[in-house]
Structure formats: structure tokens, C-alpha cells
XYZ file of C-alpha atoms in Angstrom:
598
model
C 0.000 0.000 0.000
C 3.045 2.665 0.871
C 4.782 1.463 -2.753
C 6.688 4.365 -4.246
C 4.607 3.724 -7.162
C 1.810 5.554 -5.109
C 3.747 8.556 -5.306
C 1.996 11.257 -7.236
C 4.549 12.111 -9.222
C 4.639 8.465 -10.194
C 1.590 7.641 -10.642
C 0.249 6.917 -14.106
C -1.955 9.995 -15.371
C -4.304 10.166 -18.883
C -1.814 12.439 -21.664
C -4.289 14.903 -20.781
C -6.234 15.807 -17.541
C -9.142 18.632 -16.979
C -9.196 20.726 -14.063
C -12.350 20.370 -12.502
C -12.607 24.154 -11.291
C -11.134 25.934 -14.338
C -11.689 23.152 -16.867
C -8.279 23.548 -18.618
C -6.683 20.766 -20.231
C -3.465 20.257 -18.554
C -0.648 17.715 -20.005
C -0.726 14.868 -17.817
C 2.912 14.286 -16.539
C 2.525 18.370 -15.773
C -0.062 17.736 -13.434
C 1.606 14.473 -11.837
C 4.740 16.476 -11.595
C 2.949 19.534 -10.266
C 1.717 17.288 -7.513
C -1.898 17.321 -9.095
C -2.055 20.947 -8.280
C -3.905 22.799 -11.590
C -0.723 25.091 -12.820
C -3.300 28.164 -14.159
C -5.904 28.230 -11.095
C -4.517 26.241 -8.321
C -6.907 24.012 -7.790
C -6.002 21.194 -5.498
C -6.791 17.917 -6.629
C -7.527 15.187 -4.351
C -4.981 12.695 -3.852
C -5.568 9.477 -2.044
C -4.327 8.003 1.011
C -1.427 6.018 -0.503
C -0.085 9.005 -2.873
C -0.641 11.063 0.699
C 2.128 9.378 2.339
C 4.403 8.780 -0.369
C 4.368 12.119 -0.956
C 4.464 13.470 2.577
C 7.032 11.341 4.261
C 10.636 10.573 3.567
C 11.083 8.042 0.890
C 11.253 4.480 2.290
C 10.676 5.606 5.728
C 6.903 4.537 5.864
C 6.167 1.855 8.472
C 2.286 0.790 8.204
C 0.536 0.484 11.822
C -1.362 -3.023 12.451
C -4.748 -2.928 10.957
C -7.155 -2.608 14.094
C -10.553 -5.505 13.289
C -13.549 -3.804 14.354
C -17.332 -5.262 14.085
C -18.583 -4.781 10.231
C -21.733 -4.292 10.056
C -22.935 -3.405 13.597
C -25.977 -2.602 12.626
C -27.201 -5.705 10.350
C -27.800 -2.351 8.441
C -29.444 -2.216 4.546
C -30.508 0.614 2.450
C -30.694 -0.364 -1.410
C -27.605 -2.754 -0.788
C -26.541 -4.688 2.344
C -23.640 -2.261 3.942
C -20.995 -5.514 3.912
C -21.521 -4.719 -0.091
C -20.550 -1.606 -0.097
C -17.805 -1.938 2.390
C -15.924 -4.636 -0.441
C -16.707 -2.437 -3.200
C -14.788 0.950 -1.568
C -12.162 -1.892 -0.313
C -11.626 -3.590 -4.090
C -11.752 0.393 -5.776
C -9.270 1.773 -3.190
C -6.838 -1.231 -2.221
C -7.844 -0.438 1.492
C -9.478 -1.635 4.380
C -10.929 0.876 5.551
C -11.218 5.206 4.877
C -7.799 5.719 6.767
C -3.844 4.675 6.543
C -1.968 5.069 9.632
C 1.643 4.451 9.312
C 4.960 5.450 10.969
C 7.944 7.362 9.284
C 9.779 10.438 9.269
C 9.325 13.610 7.104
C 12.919 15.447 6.428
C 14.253 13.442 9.186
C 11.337 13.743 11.886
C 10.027 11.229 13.551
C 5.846 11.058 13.110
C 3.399 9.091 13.421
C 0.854 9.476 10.530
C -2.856 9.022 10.049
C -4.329 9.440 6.390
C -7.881 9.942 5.456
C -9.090 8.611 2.032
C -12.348 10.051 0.440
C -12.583 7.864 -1.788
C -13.553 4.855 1.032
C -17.124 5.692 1.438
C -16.880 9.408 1.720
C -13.710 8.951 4.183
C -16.950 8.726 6.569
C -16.198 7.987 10.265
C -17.187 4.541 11.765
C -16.027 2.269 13.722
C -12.942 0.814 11.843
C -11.835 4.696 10.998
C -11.921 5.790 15.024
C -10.663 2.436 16.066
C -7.126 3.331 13.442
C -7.035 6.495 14.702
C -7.155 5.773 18.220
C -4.240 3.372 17.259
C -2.492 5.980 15.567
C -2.661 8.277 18.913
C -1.454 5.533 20.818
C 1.394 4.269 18.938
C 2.365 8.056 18.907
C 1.821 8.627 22.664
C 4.186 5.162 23.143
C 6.545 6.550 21.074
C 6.438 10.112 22.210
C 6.619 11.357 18.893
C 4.215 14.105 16.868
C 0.760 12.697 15.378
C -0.167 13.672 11.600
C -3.786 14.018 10.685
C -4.841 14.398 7.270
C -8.397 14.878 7.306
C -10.821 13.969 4.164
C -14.085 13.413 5.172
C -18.031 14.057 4.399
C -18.990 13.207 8.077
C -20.245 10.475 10.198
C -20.835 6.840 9.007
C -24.640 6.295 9.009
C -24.681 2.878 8.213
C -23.306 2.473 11.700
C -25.691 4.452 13.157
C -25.169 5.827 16.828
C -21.662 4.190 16.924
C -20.498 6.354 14.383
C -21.530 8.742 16.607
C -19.276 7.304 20.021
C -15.946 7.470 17.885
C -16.169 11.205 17.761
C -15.736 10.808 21.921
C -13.434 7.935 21.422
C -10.716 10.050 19.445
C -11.030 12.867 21.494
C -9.715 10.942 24.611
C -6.914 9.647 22.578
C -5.621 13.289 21.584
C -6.785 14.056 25.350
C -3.963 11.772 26.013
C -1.681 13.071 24.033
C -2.320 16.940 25.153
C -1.815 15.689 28.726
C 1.750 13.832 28.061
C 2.917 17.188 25.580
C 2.832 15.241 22.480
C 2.966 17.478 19.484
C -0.381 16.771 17.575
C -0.967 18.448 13.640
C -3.813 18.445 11.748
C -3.818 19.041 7.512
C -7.039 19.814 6.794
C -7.930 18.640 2.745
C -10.940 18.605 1.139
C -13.549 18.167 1.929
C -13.454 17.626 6.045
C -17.241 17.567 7.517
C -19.309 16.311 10.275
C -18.278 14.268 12.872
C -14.389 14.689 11.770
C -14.531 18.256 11.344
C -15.944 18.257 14.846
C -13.112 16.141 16.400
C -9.753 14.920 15.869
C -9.418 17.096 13.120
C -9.633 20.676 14.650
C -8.008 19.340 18.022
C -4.771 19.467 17.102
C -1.853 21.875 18.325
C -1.785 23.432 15.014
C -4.161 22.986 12.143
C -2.840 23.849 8.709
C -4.839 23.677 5.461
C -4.831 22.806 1.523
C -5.954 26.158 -0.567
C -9.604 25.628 -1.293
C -9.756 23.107 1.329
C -13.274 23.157 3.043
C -14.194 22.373 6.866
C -17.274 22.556 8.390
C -19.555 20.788 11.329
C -22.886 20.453 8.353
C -22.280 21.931 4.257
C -23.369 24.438 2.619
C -26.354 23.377 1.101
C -27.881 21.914 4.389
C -26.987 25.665 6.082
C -29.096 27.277 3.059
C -31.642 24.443 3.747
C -32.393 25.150 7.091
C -32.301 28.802 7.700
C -32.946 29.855 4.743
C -29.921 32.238 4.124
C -27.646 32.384 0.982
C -24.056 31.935 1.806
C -20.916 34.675 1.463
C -18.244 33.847 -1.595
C -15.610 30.973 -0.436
C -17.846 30.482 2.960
C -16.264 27.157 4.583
C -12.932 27.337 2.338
C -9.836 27.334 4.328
C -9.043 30.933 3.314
C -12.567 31.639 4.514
C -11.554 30.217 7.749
C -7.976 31.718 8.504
C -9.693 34.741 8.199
C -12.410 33.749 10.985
C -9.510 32.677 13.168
C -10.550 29.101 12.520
C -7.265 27.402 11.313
C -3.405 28.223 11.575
C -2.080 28.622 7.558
C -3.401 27.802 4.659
C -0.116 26.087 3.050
C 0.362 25.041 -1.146
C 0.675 21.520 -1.222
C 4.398 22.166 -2.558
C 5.738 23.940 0.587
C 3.776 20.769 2.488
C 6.672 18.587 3.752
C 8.856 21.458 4.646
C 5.958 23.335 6.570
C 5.188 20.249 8.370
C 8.899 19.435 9.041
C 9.397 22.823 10.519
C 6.493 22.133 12.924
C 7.679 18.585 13.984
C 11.193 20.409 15.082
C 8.949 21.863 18.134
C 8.506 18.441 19.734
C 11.441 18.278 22.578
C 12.459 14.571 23.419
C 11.113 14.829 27.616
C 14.330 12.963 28.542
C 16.577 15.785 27.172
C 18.158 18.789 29.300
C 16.116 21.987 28.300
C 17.610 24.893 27.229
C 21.257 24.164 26.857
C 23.485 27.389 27.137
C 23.815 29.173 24.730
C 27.696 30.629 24.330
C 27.280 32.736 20.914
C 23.862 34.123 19.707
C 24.234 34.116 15.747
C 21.608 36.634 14.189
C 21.457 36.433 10.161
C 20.517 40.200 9.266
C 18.711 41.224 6.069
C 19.627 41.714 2.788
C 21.047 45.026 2.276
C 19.172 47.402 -0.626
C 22.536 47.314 -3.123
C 21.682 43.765 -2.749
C 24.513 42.225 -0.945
C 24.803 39.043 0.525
C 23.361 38.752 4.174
C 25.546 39.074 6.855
C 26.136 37.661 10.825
C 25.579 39.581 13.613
C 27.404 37.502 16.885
C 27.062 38.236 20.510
C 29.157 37.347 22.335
C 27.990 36.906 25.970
C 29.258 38.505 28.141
C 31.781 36.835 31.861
C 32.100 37.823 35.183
C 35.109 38.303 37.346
C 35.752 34.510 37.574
C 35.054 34.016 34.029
C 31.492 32.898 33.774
C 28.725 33.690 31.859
C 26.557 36.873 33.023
C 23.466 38.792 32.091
C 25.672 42.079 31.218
C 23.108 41.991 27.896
C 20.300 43.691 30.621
C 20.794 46.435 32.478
C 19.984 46.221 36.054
C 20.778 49.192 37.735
C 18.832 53.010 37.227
C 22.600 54.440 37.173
C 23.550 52.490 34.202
C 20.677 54.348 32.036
C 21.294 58.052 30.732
C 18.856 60.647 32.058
C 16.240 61.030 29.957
C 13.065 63.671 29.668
C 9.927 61.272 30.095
C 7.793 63.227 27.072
C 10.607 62.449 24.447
C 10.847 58.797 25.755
C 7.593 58.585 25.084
C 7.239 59.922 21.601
C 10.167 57.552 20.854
C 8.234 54.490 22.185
C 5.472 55.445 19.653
C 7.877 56.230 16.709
C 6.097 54.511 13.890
C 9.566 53.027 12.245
C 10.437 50.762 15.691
C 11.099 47.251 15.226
C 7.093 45.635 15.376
C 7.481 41.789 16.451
C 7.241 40.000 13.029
C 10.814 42.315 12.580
C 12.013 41.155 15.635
C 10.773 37.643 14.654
C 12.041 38.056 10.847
C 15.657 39.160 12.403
C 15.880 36.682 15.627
C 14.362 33.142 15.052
C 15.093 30.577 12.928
C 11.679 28.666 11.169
C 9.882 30.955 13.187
C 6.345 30.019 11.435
C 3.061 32.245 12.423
C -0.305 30.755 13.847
C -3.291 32.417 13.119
C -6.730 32.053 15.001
C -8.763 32.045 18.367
C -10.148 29.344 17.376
C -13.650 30.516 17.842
C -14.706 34.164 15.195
C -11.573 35.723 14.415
C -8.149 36.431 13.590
C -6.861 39.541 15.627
C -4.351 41.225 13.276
C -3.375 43.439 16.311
C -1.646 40.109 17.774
C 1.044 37.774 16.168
C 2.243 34.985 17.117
C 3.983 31.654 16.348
C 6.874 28.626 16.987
C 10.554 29.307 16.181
C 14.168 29.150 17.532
C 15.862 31.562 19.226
C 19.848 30.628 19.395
C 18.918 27.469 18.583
C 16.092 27.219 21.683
C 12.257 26.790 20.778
C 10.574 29.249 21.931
C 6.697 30.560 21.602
C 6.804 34.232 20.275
C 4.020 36.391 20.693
C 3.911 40.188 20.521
C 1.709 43.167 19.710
C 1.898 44.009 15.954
C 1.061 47.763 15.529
C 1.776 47.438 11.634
C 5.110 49.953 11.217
C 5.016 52.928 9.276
C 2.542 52.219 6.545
C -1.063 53.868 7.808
C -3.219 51.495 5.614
C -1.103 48.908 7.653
C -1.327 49.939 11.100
C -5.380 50.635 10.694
C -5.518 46.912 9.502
C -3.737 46.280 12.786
C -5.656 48.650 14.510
C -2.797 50.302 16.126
C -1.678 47.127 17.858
C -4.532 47.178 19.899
C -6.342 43.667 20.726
C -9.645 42.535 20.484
C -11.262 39.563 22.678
C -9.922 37.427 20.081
C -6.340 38.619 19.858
C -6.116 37.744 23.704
C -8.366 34.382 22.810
C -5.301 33.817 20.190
C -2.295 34.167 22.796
C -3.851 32.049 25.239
C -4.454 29.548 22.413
C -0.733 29.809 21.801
C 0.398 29.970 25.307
C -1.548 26.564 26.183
C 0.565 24.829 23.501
C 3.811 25.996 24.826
C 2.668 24.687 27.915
C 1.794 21.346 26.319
C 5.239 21.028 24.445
C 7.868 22.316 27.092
C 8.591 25.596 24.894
C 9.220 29.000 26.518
C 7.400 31.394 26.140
C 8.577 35.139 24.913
C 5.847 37.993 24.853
C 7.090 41.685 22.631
C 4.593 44.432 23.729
C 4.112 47.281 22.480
C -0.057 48.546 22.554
C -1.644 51.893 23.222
C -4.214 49.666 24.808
C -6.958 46.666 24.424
C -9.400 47.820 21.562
C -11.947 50.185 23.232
C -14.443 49.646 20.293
C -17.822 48.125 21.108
C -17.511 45.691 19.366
C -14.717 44.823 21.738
C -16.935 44.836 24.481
C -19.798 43.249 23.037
C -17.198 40.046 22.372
C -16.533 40.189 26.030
C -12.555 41.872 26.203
C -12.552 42.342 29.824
C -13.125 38.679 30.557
C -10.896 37.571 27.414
C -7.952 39.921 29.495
C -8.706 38.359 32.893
C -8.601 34.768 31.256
C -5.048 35.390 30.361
C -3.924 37.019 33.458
C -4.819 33.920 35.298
C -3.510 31.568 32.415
C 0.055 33.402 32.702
C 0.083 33.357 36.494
C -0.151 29.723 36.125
C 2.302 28.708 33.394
C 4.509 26.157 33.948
C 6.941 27.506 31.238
C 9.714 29.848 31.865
C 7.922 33.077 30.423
C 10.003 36.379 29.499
C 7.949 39.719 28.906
C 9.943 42.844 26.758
C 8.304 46.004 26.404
C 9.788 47.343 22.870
C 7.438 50.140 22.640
C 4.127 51.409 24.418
C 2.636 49.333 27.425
C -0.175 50.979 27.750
C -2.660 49.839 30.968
C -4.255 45.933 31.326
C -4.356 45.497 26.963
C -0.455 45.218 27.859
C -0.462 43.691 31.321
C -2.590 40.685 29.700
C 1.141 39.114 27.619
C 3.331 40.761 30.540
C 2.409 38.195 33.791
C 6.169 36.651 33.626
C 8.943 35.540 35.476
C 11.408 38.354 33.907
C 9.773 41.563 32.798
C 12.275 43.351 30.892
C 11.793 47.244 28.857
C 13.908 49.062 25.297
C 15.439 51.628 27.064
C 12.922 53.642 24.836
C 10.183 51.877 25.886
C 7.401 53.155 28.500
C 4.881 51.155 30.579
C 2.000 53.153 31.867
C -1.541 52.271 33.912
C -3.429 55.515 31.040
C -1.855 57.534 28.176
C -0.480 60.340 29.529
C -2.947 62.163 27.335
C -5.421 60.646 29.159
C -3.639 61.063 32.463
C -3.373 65.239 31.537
C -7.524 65.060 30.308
C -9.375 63.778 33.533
C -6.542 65.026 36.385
C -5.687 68.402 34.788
C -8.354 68.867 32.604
C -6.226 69.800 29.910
C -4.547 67.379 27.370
C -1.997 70.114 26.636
C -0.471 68.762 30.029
C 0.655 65.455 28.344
C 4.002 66.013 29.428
C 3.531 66.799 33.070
C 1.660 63.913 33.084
C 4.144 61.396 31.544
C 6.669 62.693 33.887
C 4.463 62.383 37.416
C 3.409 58.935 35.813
C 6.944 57.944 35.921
C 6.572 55.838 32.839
C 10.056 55.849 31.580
C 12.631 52.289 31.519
C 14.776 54.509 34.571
C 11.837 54.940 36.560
C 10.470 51.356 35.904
C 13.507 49.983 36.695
C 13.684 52.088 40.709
C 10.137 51.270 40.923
C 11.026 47.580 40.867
C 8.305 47.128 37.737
C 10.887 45.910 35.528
C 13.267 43.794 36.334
C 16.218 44.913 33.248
C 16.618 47.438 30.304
C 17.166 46.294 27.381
C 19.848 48.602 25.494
C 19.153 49.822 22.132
C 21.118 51.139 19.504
C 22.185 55.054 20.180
C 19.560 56.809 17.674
C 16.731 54.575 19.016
C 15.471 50.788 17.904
C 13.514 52.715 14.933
C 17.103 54.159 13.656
C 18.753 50.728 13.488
C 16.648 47.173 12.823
C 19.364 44.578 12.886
C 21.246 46.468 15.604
C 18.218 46.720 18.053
C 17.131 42.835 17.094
C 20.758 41.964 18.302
C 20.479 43.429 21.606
C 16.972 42.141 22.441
C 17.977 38.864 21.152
C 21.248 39.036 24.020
C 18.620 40.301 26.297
C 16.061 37.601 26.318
C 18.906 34.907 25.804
C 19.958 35.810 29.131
C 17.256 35.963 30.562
C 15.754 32.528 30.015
C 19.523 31.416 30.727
C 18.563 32.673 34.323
C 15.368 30.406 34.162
C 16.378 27.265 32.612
C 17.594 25.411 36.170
C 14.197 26.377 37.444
C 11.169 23.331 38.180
C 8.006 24.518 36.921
C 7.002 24.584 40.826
C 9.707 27.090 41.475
C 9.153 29.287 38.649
C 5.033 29.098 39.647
C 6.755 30.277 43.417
C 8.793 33.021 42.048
C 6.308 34.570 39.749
C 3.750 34.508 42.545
C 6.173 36.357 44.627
C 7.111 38.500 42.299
C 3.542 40.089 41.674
C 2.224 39.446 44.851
C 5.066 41.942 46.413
C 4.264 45.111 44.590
C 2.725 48.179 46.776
C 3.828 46.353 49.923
C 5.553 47.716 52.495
C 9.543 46.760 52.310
C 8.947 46.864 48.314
C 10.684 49.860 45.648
C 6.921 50.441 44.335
C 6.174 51.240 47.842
C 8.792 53.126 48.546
C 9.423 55.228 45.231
C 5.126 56.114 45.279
C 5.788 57.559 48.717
C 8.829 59.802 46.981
């Protein structure tokens, strides 16, 4: 079944094939080489379970799973044929045994465990046999604590098998249950079409859900929606660009870019028995190319030693004295200087396969919030920062400012719960006037959405680093800065209101802006004596917004040494610590205390 013959490159095609959405005549060894992706439109053409995994894993790596006997025909069940009929007609037409093919193999060199849908088998509808494999499938993966693959193709629940069709939906989702609670790296590919009962279990539980272009997922289709209320549906409703645009799924990858996507993803699983976070001694930064076009080159940082030769943390600075004085008005209108570095620079600059998740999971896709998997220095990490959208307007409305809705703070818990699950750190960039003061905001519930991840960060058993790089304006900021290390760009400011808004209600005059910033004490000096932050984070002399690569450098030292400092930690000491660390502030014996009383 796994032959490379299955391959669908290899496969044998008609001299001539017609696109079924465009209805051009393409050459057939075009399309087969093309991966059966339509070279004018882009239509994705189904494949089938076997040319799946030859194409997806690494060739000759595929191990099949045992085939898992379940009842077949629980039922006794007959419509115009006796179901046992049909079952050895989708058999004898696919060369399967049942609507999946679970087997074990590696894709560029990663270990995964792999469970492929076929449409063909009946729909790829979900009975007994198909939750039985898949429950295999989990298992073998959580014995082997290695990533599960899940490529979904399905038109819903198997009705032949009535009400146990129904039970495997629960059965599956204990067997990823499993895996969420042991930090096993699940994936889902989402291919067309993916309905029903699959849609509404193993295939959207996964840590990260990617999707074929044109690929459509849904709990019931389109024409039973239009059926029962009545409505006609939007353009592309249920296609998977449809749905990373309702927050619903993570990418929406070409079939091409497949294997290398996925590959990057499986490099997030960390082997349990290995030592976390090993130092780093040289933090290797590739920088952009340069507009006459020049090669690339490598920023290195060296870290720096103490007296006795060690490594130390002189990449923050800890002390007020070490900052120049600086007038808290222009500090601020540096922190909002529309050319800073916005997180996807940071990200773009810092991490290697740093890939971006989209999605609450529920309505939406907060542009205001970005987030995603990637390595820092060769760590994993979980990045997620404020993304006010840089110096392009059009940009930064689409962005709205950087400001978050309910679903942008939906999104980082999302993201935050799967570092969690996998071990990975987790490194927050903030830089927000605020949490999105619209009404719709409100209406979607933001002040709940910010109190669910106050309490989610509190309670992280990751080592979690917080950096303000620009504006930290009030609880939209506080809600990704609940860490063990909360660190501030020396240009940075971190303030409970604007100091426009500060200046509006105390002095009744926003001309007073300035006075305001400077009794709010919102500057990295003040921060720092206040005991709010516990480091600066140098920048480059001109400010972050002067220098890119320069600034990404010295943030990347920064939060290097920082989780350094954390990696020794249990998860019950950094839970300790970061209890302590929040719980101390405005009591007596602590710098807040002391400095508000100044």
C-alpha cells in the first residue's frame, strides 16, 4: 500500500487531464509532476491516502501500523444494498481496508506518526474501523512520544453504523486528550472536503491545524446551512481561506511547501528525557539583505563573563545608574515612533523557522496580535507580541494600532496553552496603546478575554520572558506581561493611562501630556527604581527605529539571558517566584512602595 509507485509524481496519469474548477486541459505528466495541483488556477486535486504518504514522508521511511478488526456491520444495516456490499466495493476500488492509513515514518528526518484519510472509502466517513485506526495511531504516537499527523478527508459520520459512528467522535477525542496531557505534538492538515463528525473532532483538536488552498471544513455543508435557515451563503464560505480569516485554522499552506511546513512544525517536539535549554555561548543573528543587494551578513554576541570568568546577564541592564537621564515626554514619543522594530521584525531578524499561527479558534483572527513557533539561538521558543503594523497607515489601521480585540487575547492564550503542552518558553514583545476600546470589543466580552489570560500566565509552567519594545499601555499590555522576567527598550514606556489621558481627567487639559508622563513615571529609569521591571534592554544610540538589525541583536542578548537565568528552574519554582514576584508590589519593604511615597 506505501509502494513508491503511489507517489503522485509516479503515478500513471491520462496524456491529458481537466481541471475540474477551471476546466483547462493540462498535459498529464505536468499535473503528476505539479503534484496534481492545476498550474493556471490552483486548484487542489484530491490525492488518495497512498499518494498522501508517499508524498508526505521521507522516501522508504513509511512503516504501516497493524490494521485494528472492528465489528462490520454493527448494525445488520441495509438501504438499497446490504452495507458488507458496499464496504468490499470501496475496499476492491481503493486497495484499502478501511477510509484511513496510519503508518509510521519520518518527514525530512522527523520522527511522526501518521494518520491518512481517504475520500474515496465511502466518503472517508467515520465509523467504527476509521476511530478504532485512529485511536491506534494516537497511541502508537503517545508510546513513542513522537508528533501525530492528521490528514483529514471526510463528508462526516458513518450512518450505516448508526449511533456508533456517533461514540468514535468521543473515542478520538480521549486519545488526543492523552496526548495533550503527556505534551505530544499533535498536527492536523485539513484537505478537502473535512465535515461532520471529523470536522468536529480529531481534526480541529490538534496543536496546530494547517490547510490545503480551497480546502473546506465545516460541522454540516453548505447546502444543508441554506436548507435550514434559509440564508444564501458569502463567496468561499467554509474554504480554508474563509476560515484563517475567521480565526478558525493556523495557515493555509500550497501543497508544494507541504513537507517542509510540516517538518518545521515537527522540530517543536522536545524529546522529555533531554536537558532543556542548553546554554547558549554565541547568539548568531542572520541580518537582512542590504538594498545594493549584498549578501546577508552575521551579527554575533558574544555573551558577556564575570570576574571569575562565567557567563553573566551584562546583555540587561539592572541598575537606574547604568541608564542616561532622559526627559519622560521624548521617551515617550520615541516608544510610539512609527519606524520601531514591530514583532514579526524582531521575529524576521531573531528566530530561525519561526512560522506564524493564526486564530482564536472561535470568530476571528486579531491582526493586532502575532504569534507563532521558532528558535531563538537554537532554543524553541513561543513568540508572541503586539503588531502595531510599522510605518505604513493602511497597515497599522488593519492592525488597529496594535490594539487587541477579545480574540487577539483568545489567540495568545491559544498559543500559550501549547507551549505549555510542548515544554517551549514562552517570549511575549509588547508594544499597545491599549486593548481595543471599540464596542464591538466589548460586546465580544474583552474584559473577561484579558482576565482569562492574566490567570492563564500566572499559572504557566513555562519559563515566560515579557519585553516592552514600545508602548505598554494599561491591562491590553499587562494581559502578555504576567512573567517571570519583565524586561523594557530603554525607549520603551509602561504606563496604567496615556499620559494624554492622564493630563484630560486630572488636569483637565490634554496640553499637560508632558507633566503627566513625567508624574506617571513611565520611563525604563523609573520602571527599573520602581522595581516594575526587572532589566533594560539597550538599544542602539539613535533609538530601535534608527537601526533594525542592531536593536534585534540586543533584544535577542537580552532575552537569551534571561531565560539562561530560568532554565535550572522546576516549573514549581518558577510558579513560586512569579507569585512572589507580583504578589510583592505596593507592599511595604517593596521599591513600588517606597518610590510612590517619593
Amino acid at each position: 500500500m506505501l509502494d513508491e509507485a503511489a507517489h503522485p509524481s509516479a503515478a500513471p496519469d491520462p496524456s491529458w487531464v481537466r481541471c475540474d474548477r477551471c476546466v483547462t486541459l493540462i498535459y498529464g505528466k505536468r499535473f503528476s509532476r505539479s503534484l496534481q495541483v492545476c498550474p493556471d488556477c490552483g486548484s487542489h486535486a484530491r490525492l488518495t491516502a497512498q499518494q498522501r504518504l508517499a508524498h508526505l514522508l521521507d522516501p522508504g521511511s513509511a512503516q504501516p501500523l497493524d490494521h485494528v478488526e472492528c465489528v462490520a456491520d454493527p448494525l445488520g444495516f441495509v438501504d438499497t444494498r446490504p452495507y458488507p456490499e458496499r464496504l468490499s466495493d470501496a475496499q476492491a476500488a481503493t486497495g484499502l481496508r478501511e477510509a484511513v492509513l496510519c503508518a509510521r515514518g519520518t518527514i525530512e528526518g522527523r520522527p511522526v506518526v501518521a494518520a491518512v484519510m481517504d475520500f474515496r472509502f465511502l466518503g472517508g466517513s467515520l465509523g467504527c474501523g476509521v476511530g478504532a485506526l485512529i485511536t491506534e495511531a494516537a497511541r502508537t504516537s503517545l508510546r513513542l512520544r513522537i508528533p501525530l499527523l492528521l490528514v483529514t478527508a471526510s463528508g462526516g459520520a458513518r450512518m450505516q453504523e448508526g449511533v456508533l459512528s456517533l461514540m468514535q467522535m468521543a473515542k478520538t477525542t480521549q486519545a488526543l486528550a492523552a496526548l495533550d496531557e503527556a505534551g505530544v505534538l499533535v498536527l492536523s492538515l485539513v484537505t478537502d472536503p473535512t465535515y461532520g463528525g471529523v470536522a468536529a473532532s480529531f481534526a480541529t483538536l490538534a496543536d496546530v491545524i494547517i490547510a490545503e488552498p480551497g480546502a473546506r471544513l465545516g460541522f454540516a455543508g453548505p447546502r444543508v446551512i441554506e436548507q435550514t435557515t434559509g440564508e444564501s451563503l458569502p463567496p468561499g464560505f467554509q474554504t480554508a481561506e474563509f476560515l484563517l480569516g475567521h480565526g478558525l485554522v493556523d495557515d493555509v499552506v500550497p501543497r508544494a511547501a507541504l513537507r517542509a511546513t510540516l517538518a518545521q512544525l515537527l522540530a517543536l517536539q522536545v524529546d522529555p528525557a533531554a536537558t532543556v535549554g542548553e546554554p547558549v555561548t554565541t547568539a548568531q543573528v542572520e541580518l537582512p539583505t542590504t538594498a545594493a543587494g549584498e549578501p546577508p551578513t552575521t551579527a554575533r554576541v558574544e555573551p558577556a563573563t564575570t570576574a571569575a570568568g562565567g557567563p553573566a546577564s551584562a546583555a540587561i541592564l539592572r541598575r537606574p545608574e547604568e541608564l542616561p537621564q532622559a526627559d519622560a515626554w521624548s521617551t515617550v514619543r520615541l516608544a510610539r515612533h512609527p519606524e520601531r522594530p514591530t514583532t514579526l521584525d524582531y521575529a524576521a531578524h531573531l528566530l530561525d523557522g519561526f512560522h506564524q499561527l493564526h486564530g482564536d479558534r472561535i470568530a476571528e483572527d486579531c491582526t493586532a496580535v502575532v504569534g507563532g513557533p521558532g528558535r531563538l539561538n537554537g532554543r524553541p521558543i513561543m513568540l508572541i507580541g503586539h503588531q502595531k503594523g510599522g510605518n505604513d497607515l493602511v497597515e497599522r489601521r488593519r492592525r488597529k494600532f496594535g490594539m487587541p480585540s477579545p480574540g487577539g487575547y483568545r489567540k495568545t492564550a491559544r498559543l500559550m496553552r501549547m507551549a505549555a503542552k510542548l515544554g517551549l518558553p514562552v517570549v511575549t514583545l509588547i508594544d499597545t496603546p491599549g486593548a481595543n476600546p471599540g464596542p464591538d470589543a466589548e460586546r465580544g466580552g474583552q474584559a473577561v478575554a484579558i482576565a482569562e489570560n492574566l490567570r492563564l500566565m500566572a499559572r504557566l509552567p513555562v519559563p515566560v520572558v515579557a519585553v516592552v519594545t514600545g508602548e505598554g499601555g494599561s491591562g491590553g499590555a499587562l494581559a502578555l506581561a504576567v512573567a517571570d522576567r519583565v524586561l523594557i527598550c530603554a525607549n520603551g514606556i509602561y504606563s496604567v493611562i496615556s499620559p494624554e489621558g492622564c493630563a484630560a481627567i486630572l488636569w483637565k487639559d490634554a496640553e499637560a501630556a508632558p507633566t503627566a508622563a513625567e508624574a506617571l513615571r513611565v520611563d525604563a529609569g523609573e520602571l527599573l527604581r520602581l522595581g516594575i521591571v526587572d532589566g533594560v534592554v539597550p538599544e542602539p544610540p539613535d533609538g530601535a527605529h534608527a537601526d533594525h538589525s542592531q536593536a534585534a541583536v540586543l533584544l535577542g542578548a537580552a532575552v537569551t539571558a534571561a531565560l539562561r537565568e530560568l532554565e535550572s528552574l522546576s516549573p514549581q519554582q518558577l510558579l513560586a517566584e512569579r507569585s512572589s514576584r507580583f504578589h510583592r508590589f505596593g507592599l511595604d519593604g517593596d521599591p513600588s512602595a517606597e518610590g510612590g511615597a517619593r
